[in-house]
Amino acid sequence: MATFQSSSLVDGRWTTQTVDVDTVLKRNVKEEETKKAPKAPSLGVLTQTVVESPIVHWILPVRLKRDDNQSLAFVGDHLVRIFRLCNDGQIQEVARKADLGSRIRNARIMSVLEVGLTPQHTPPPQSLTDECGEMFMPTDSRDHHRPLPPECIVLALESGDLVFVFARRLPSGLVDFVTTRHSVSRPMLTEQPGKHMSIDPSSRYLAIACSEKHFAIYALHTEDVSSTQHVPDHPFRPITSERCFSVEGVILQMEFVHPSPGDPNHMILLLMVVRRGSTRIQTFEWVAGQNLRAIRCNNKHGHLVPQAFQMPLFLIPLTIRSVVVMVCDEVVVACEGLLDGFPTFRTLDIAPVAPTPLHFGRSPPSWTSWTKPMRRRDYIQQHDDFYMAREDGVIKFLEMDAAEDDLLKVEMHAGDFQCNIGTAFTSLGQIGRANDILISGGDSGDGGVYQIYAKSPAGLVGPIPNYSPILDFITVSQKDPSEEHVSSSHGPLVQPDRIFACTGRGINGAATELRYGHEARLRLAISEIETPILGTWPLPYYPPADAHRYLAEGMPMLFLLSVGDQSLLLHLAQSYKSITHISQTSTWLDLSSRTLVAECYDGCTIQITERSIVISADLVMQPRHSMSVLRRSGLEGEVIVVGAIYQSRLVMVAYSTSLGDIYLSLLRLFFDDKKPLLEAVGDPVILGRCPTCLSIAEIGDGKFYGLVGYAEPIARERDVSIVEAYSLQEKEGITDSFAIPWRQEQDAAQSKARILLSGYRSGLLLVTQIEVTGEGGLIYHELYRGVVGTTPVIVKNGTIPGSAVICCDGKLFHLHYSDDSPIISSLRRVWLTDAANPNFQQPIFYDVAALPEGLVITGDRQLFVSSCGTQATTIPWSIKLYRSPTRITYSYEMGVLIIGVMGKAGSSIMFVNPNTGALADDIAIPSEPGRPSERILCLAFWKWHLEPRHALVVGTSRGQLLVYKGAQIRDASGPGKTCYALHIAVHLQHPVSAVVGYQRSLFCCMGSHIVWYELDDHDRLYWKLSQQLPSRGVSVKLEDPWLHVLTASHSLLSFVITPDGTLIPQFGDEVARSGLDHIHASHHDGVSLAVVSDKTCSVVGFWNDKVKQQVARDHSVVFEAELPASVVKLRYGKTRPPWDMSWSGVEPKGVVRSVHDDMLLGASIGGSITSFTFLNEPLWRLLAFVQDMARSSSETSASSYDQRTLVEVGSGSRRKKRHIDGDLLKMYLPPGRLQRILAGRGPSAIQMEDSAVDTFCRLVKAWWTASSPEAREGDAEDLTFCLQKTQELLDCILRPVV
């Protein structure tokens, strides 16, 4: 047997011994068995979009009804948002559609507008509205047979689908969408279909072109759209016929050319094709109604375009002489004579304009977009006006005249916008005056609504927020996360983390806080009130359904205020510009007593004070009728405690007598010879306790119920004639307010259940459904219970059906109840904004009341009148920096944001107060004279031993490693000197892209090296070690003794730091990923993950088992997610609302919680933020099955679906990619859809086989039993139980993250 000598260390001494081969092999086998690598966990990840990208590629005017000329469609990458231009020049979002399922490649408007005023590029032959000019189409089945809206948004998706989207306004004021899809022909799918799209001026033909080789022409239904009946089972099909054409070369541009005014049926399609290095124009002509197979090209080889005009940026078809204007980088050319077969090119004389400060780059600024303003039809017969926009904000106006030889009659500089302009640029109808309105969505900064004035520059009317691009972001919590984590089970005691991001560039650079909720835009602020306001009631107050009539009739708006022991009446002008006080002698209201409640409904106003009930039958401000409870009852010393009014028909009051008894009385309003009178309904009912609030509800067949809230827990039911008094039995304390969200009249009459919102003095919000039983009793179903604050909760009815506004803790919230979404997802914060004051701070609110399309908010001796958006959206608060921000962090010691910015004078570090937006003195980064300015690549804090403060470490693109020492700043509310001073400066040969400090060690990524520095006793850095990396390092993290480095081309590398000061490679990645950022996640069950994002829009989770290896090996891939955009930064934060269950350490069954219950967030450069939730194996398998059902459903896909595939997906053994798309689940699985798909119910349900149902139940059983050991397995075998638990899971796991 072979033997050899081996040296080993025994008891501190090296010894040599002779061993045989068998002994060594047996020892190795034993060591491999004992040191077998642990198995990677089976985890999945669920992603959902938290903040939508603000990038807008197209702004399209769209009409929701016949006389609507102030609605806009903002089309981005994945969603369509509908905005309405208000009379004050602000735009307000009214609806959004995000369930398209694919990225939007192009968008246009298909319209046939009314005769009279019309955009020049769409002269229509007729209107598409009904005789009344309305297009209201409620989703109720009774109203499905109404005509579709007059205009349609046509979208071309990257998936190859054409989507026709009709936006229709409902009677409630909301906007609903009707969509239909059409797939392009198969030859076009491989060549980017929809790269070019155009609709002919009469909206009878649609042309879609690929990037090369193919384009298609579609004949459309437009002559009978107004009579089209929308039925859910038979959707509208706008395409009657189609034909695909082949062309040789790359398609550069495509547009329909306007025919001669006397030949509206002449169709002309122009294509610009690049073939063999030259650009040619090809035209296709036909007569409307002609068979598409008969269409031929006029010139097969095309007309050669001169060399100087071969690459136009865009084409502008004119309405006169069938001319097409070609806009190039340096010249603007008019192409005429296309129909004659001999096109001529004439250069237009455009005066040059110098670049503005908004221009970036060394080359001249380029033209980006164009739009045509609204003009009268008789004018556009011989004239054509349009605006051209340049990327640096320059606007040119051109008037073309058919009588002019060179066409150009007027060319002028219309002004400069205060924003960069991209392709999102359009014009809209006038705001009450004869001036053009131009709208820009902005590019790398905010956009705006601008008005063009005669003989003066364009003026900004209202801003449009645009918080892209995002290069870095940070989450800021109330306390330093490095402190000991204390979990609180009481939600209101904690506040969510705030999200700040580096947004914009150049003079539009800003530090932006990204907030989410409903935006209330300030119209008027009243601050002359000397006494605190106890309550506010707007008068006259019509229901929101009558808002348009209310505004059109120009009625005065009155505000009745309860102040101290009296009332105050204010008159607000319709223009929101002036307000006056009204004395007692000028009104019929009782201003000498404190008002308890007031209401104006259908012209009748009722006021209840502590001493009287005042009624008026009209709006004339003179005494009409006043009747006090004292005179009615005949008792002395009566004082009204609380009251309630129902639509000026019923009045219920609780009053106390001189003997201390509390009575509840119901009064009915009637008219005697047009004189309003009150009569008692039944006898007063004596109450055992003093009520705190009253409400009246109509439930079922005209039966009224009274609801009484008490100061002490009590259950009581008493018949008060037709009113039943009832108080909920609660242990939460005193009930302070009731609200019953109003409904449409037809819905309220048929419903036997109503929703009751109860606000408690303890901060509790309770949502209950009240249902009438067959015997006339009431049944209460609790729908939601949550603590929203620590102060009394005030609830009031909102502006749309099923909505309510809530005031608590000095903040406002909006809640909208519907059958399509859970309550937990609809409770959102309301943010008050002021367009005239970007640094507007949120006041403390005490009360709120609804106005038609707005709110009146009560502050401390202040009154705010605002609009209120019906859609929850991102509401940015931007702190202008006027330089390009690159990196951001937050100092908990100083309480300031620290931002690295780059300007023309060089780079610097700025300090910003996150509460007030105040800027302190900045610190300039030292740079060499004459060299380009440096860019700050990284900011990090470093605290070494015996140093009381954290040092700030800065790395730059020129290789500077700077260490600043600082002192604490107690108050940074105003400008002042910073306490940071340069302590150490090290100049390296390559850019310093990432740094991390630990004790007295500092690691930095210098080019393709990781450099280790140590701090000596004299606080000087000395080089200790340099480790070569396969590519440039972009991110570094330290988990003693592990050092993780993300590289630009070779993914994540992990090293172990040995005690003798060396770095030993341990783990790598088998895939060469182009890394952007990485972060490490530790969870309660001991699982440690490294999450990496790369440039290919992937986010990968590696298992970090932290076991030292003798030989480096690859990381184990746990999951891989494909996202719509690349994630540039990853951060942790507790951003969920204060009432969310995660603050108590509770998550849905199967969710893998992090150690500190933080949520992982990732930001893309386009401005979107995505959340990541980690799932255990039973949960991700169940959600993967549900996700595949949604993708395979006929409700979401036009393609055929294989039932066997669906069964196999859920039962697959293992997936490499365990990504669950939360956005897809939210889009396609609202309540009820899951049941229809799985159980085979509904018009478009999938008929599932028994094997699919069995698979679904098996997956639910595995998840339910694994997460709940006490659960009974028999329950999970019932299909109804499985559907219920899965729906509850979806509602909970997809709840709001911010």
PDB file of N, CA, C and O in Angstrom, residues 4 176 211 232 440-441 477 516 531 585 792 807 900 905 921 960 992 1051 1100 1161 1220 1253:
ATOM      1  N   PHE A   4       2.927   8.036   2.343  1.00  0.00           N
ATOM      2  CA  PHE A   4       3.662   9.283   2.165  1.00  0.00           C
ATOM      3  C   PHE A   4       3.672   9.998   3.504  1.00  0.00           C
ATOM      4  O   PHE A   4       2.912   9.664   4.428  1.00  0.00           O
ATOM      5  N   ASP A 176     -65.233  55.558 -16.654  1.00  0.00           N
ATOM      6  CA  ASP A 176     -65.077  54.125 -16.874  1.00  0.00           C
ATOM      7  C   ASP A 176     -64.495  53.911 -18.264  1.00  0.00           C
ATOM      8  O   ASP A 176     -64.542  54.794 -19.118  1.00  0.00           O
ATOM      9  N   SER A 211     -41.006  48.878 -37.880  1.00  0.00           N
ATOM     10  CA  SER A 211     -39.768  49.631 -38.067  1.00  0.00           C
ATOM     11  C   SER A 211     -39.215  49.435 -39.467  1.00  0.00           C
ATOM     12  O   SER A 211     -38.522  50.313 -39.983  1.00  0.00           O
ATOM     13  N   PRO A 232     -71.643  43.846 -23.022  1.00  0.00           N
ATOM     14  CA  PRO A 232     -70.432  43.162 -22.570  1.00  0.00           C
ATOM     15  C   PRO A 232     -70.131  41.886 -23.326  1.00  0.00           C
ATOM     16  O   PRO A 232     -68.981  41.558 -23.559  1.00  0.00           O
ATOM     17  N   SER A 440     -47.324  70.766 -21.872  1.00  0.00           N
ATOM     18  CA  SER A 440     -46.130  69.932 -22.008  1.00  0.00           C
ATOM     19  C   SER A 440     -46.021  69.025 -20.793  1.00  0.00           C
ATOM     20  O   SER A 440     -46.205  69.466 -19.658  1.00  0.00           O
ATOM     21  N   GLY A 441     -45.713  67.749 -21.051  1.00  0.00           N
ATOM     22  CA  GLY A 441     -45.538  66.805 -19.955  1.00  0.00           C
ATOM     23  C   GLY A 441     -44.184  66.878 -19.301  1.00  0.00           C
ATOM     24  O   GLY A 441     -43.958  66.224 -18.277  1.00  0.00           O
ATOM     25  N   SER A 477     -36.891  57.501   8.294  1.00  0.00           N
ATOM     26  CA  SER A 477     -37.823  57.110   9.357  1.00  0.00           C
ATOM     27  C   SER A 477     -37.775  58.116  10.492  1.00  0.00           C
ATOM     28  O   SER A 477     -36.930  59.020  10.522  1.00  0.00           O
ATOM     29  N   TYR A 516     -48.093  59.542  -1.588  1.00  0.00           N
ATOM     30  CA  TYR A 516     -49.168  58.869  -2.327  1.00  0.00           C
ATOM     31  C   TYR A 516     -50.492  59.135  -1.640  1.00  0.00           C
ATOM     32  O   TYR A 516     -50.592  59.111  -0.410  1.00  0.00           O
ATOM     33  N   THR A 531     -61.518  83.412  15.905  1.00  0.00           N
ATOM     34  CA  THR A 531     -61.945  82.388  16.864  1.00  0.00           C
ATOM     35  C   THR A 531     -61.753  81.018  16.247  1.00  0.00           C
ATOM     36  O   THR A 531     -61.986  80.838  15.051  1.00  0.00           O
ATOM     37  N   THR A 585     -78.371  90.719  10.141  1.00  0.00           N
ATOM     38  CA  THR A 585     -79.496  91.425   9.523  1.00  0.00           C
ATOM     39  C   THR A 585     -79.656  91.104   8.045  1.00  0.00           C
ATOM     40  O   THR A 585     -80.672  91.434   7.455  1.00  0.00           O
ATOM     41  N   PRO A 792     -59.887  62.124  18.073  1.00  0.00           N
ATOM     42  CA  PRO A 792     -61.213  61.715  17.577  1.00  0.00           C
ATOM     43  C   PRO A 792     -61.270  61.676  16.051  1.00  0.00           C
ATOM     44  O   PRO A 792     -60.695  62.523  15.369  1.00  0.00           O
ATOM     45  N   CYS A 807     -61.100  62.965   9.063  1.00  0.00           N
ATOM     46  CA  CYS A 807     -60.146  63.852   9.701  1.00  0.00           C
ATOM     47  C   CYS A 807     -59.731  63.244  11.037  1.00  0.00           C
ATOM     48  O   CYS A 807     -60.580  62.923  11.872  1.00  0.00           O
ATOM     49  N   GLY A 900     -25.537  65.050  -3.022  1.00  0.00           N
ATOM     50  CA  GLY A 900     -24.448  65.394  -3.924  1.00  0.00           C
ATOM     51  C   GLY A 900     -24.996  65.910  -5.233  1.00  0.00           C
ATOM     52  O   GLY A 900     -25.790  65.230  -5.894  1.00  0.00           O
ATOM     53  N   ALA A 905     -20.611  75.219 -12.011  1.00  0.00           N
ATOM     54  CA  ALA A 905     -19.439  75.645 -11.244  1.00  0.00           C
ATOM     55  C   ALA A 905     -18.713  74.486 -10.601  1.00  0.00           C
ATOM     56  O   ALA A 905     -17.688  74.681  -9.951  1.00  0.00           O
ATOM     57  N   ASP A 921     -25.778  76.154   3.948  1.00  0.00           N
ATOM     58  CA  ASP A 921     -24.601  76.378   3.098  1.00  0.00           C
ATOM     59  C   ASP A 921     -24.063  75.048   2.598  1.00  0.00           C
ATOM     60  O   ASP A 921     -23.943  74.081   3.364  1.00  0.00           O
ATOM     61  N   GLN A 960     -11.289  61.015  -6.299  1.00  0.00           N
ATOM     62  CA  GLN A 960     -11.076  61.604  -4.984  1.00  0.00           C
ATOM     63  C   GLN A 960     -11.860  60.826  -3.933  1.00  0.00           C
ATOM     64  O   GLN A 960     -13.055  60.551  -4.106  1.00  0.00           O
ATOM     65  N   VAL A 992     -13.993  56.482  -7.772  1.00  0.00           N
ATOM     66  CA  VAL A 992     -14.410  55.821  -6.536  1.00  0.00           C
ATOM     67  C   VAL A 992     -15.930  55.707  -6.583  1.00  0.00           C
ATOM     68  O   VAL A 992     -16.644  56.692  -6.398  1.00  0.00           O
ATOM     69  N   SER A1051     -21.408  40.418 -12.059  1.00  0.00           N
ATOM     70  CA  SER A1051     -22.355  40.145 -10.991  1.00  0.00           C
ATOM     71  C   SER A1051     -21.728  40.285  -9.611  1.00  0.00           C
ATOM     72  O   SER A1051     -20.807  41.080  -9.402  1.00  0.00           O
ATOM     73  N   VAL A1100     -32.358  39.495  -9.046  1.00  0.00           N
ATOM     74  CA  VAL A1100     -32.017  38.122  -8.708  1.00  0.00           C
ATOM     75  C   VAL A1100     -31.759  38.026  -7.220  1.00  0.00           C
ATOM     76  O   VAL A1100     -31.123  38.920  -6.628  1.00  0.00           O
ATOM     77  N   LEU A1161     -37.613  48.015  -1.400  1.00  0.00           N
ATOM     78  CA  LEU A1161     -38.072  48.867  -2.493  1.00  0.00           C
ATOM     79  C   LEU A1161     -36.953  49.038  -3.504  1.00  0.00           C
ATOM     80  O   LEU A1161     -35.770  49.075  -3.143  1.00  0.00           O
ATOM     81  N   ILE A1220     -43.725  36.351  -8.949  1.00  0.00           N
ATOM     82  CA  ILE A1220     -45.164  36.594  -8.998  1.00  0.00           C
ATOM     83  C   ILE A1220     -45.381  38.071  -9.290  1.00  0.00           C
ATOM     84  O   ILE A1220     -44.898  38.939  -8.549  1.00  0.00           O
ATOM     85  N   VAL A1253     -59.230  22.106 -10.908  1.00  0.00           N
ATOM     86  CA  VAL A1253     -59.832  22.414  -9.608  1.00  0.00           C
ATOM     87  C   VAL A1253     -59.131  21.634  -8.505  1.00  0.00           C
ATOM     88  O   VAL A1253     -58.848  22.162  -7.420  1.00  0.00           O
TER      89      VAL A1253
END
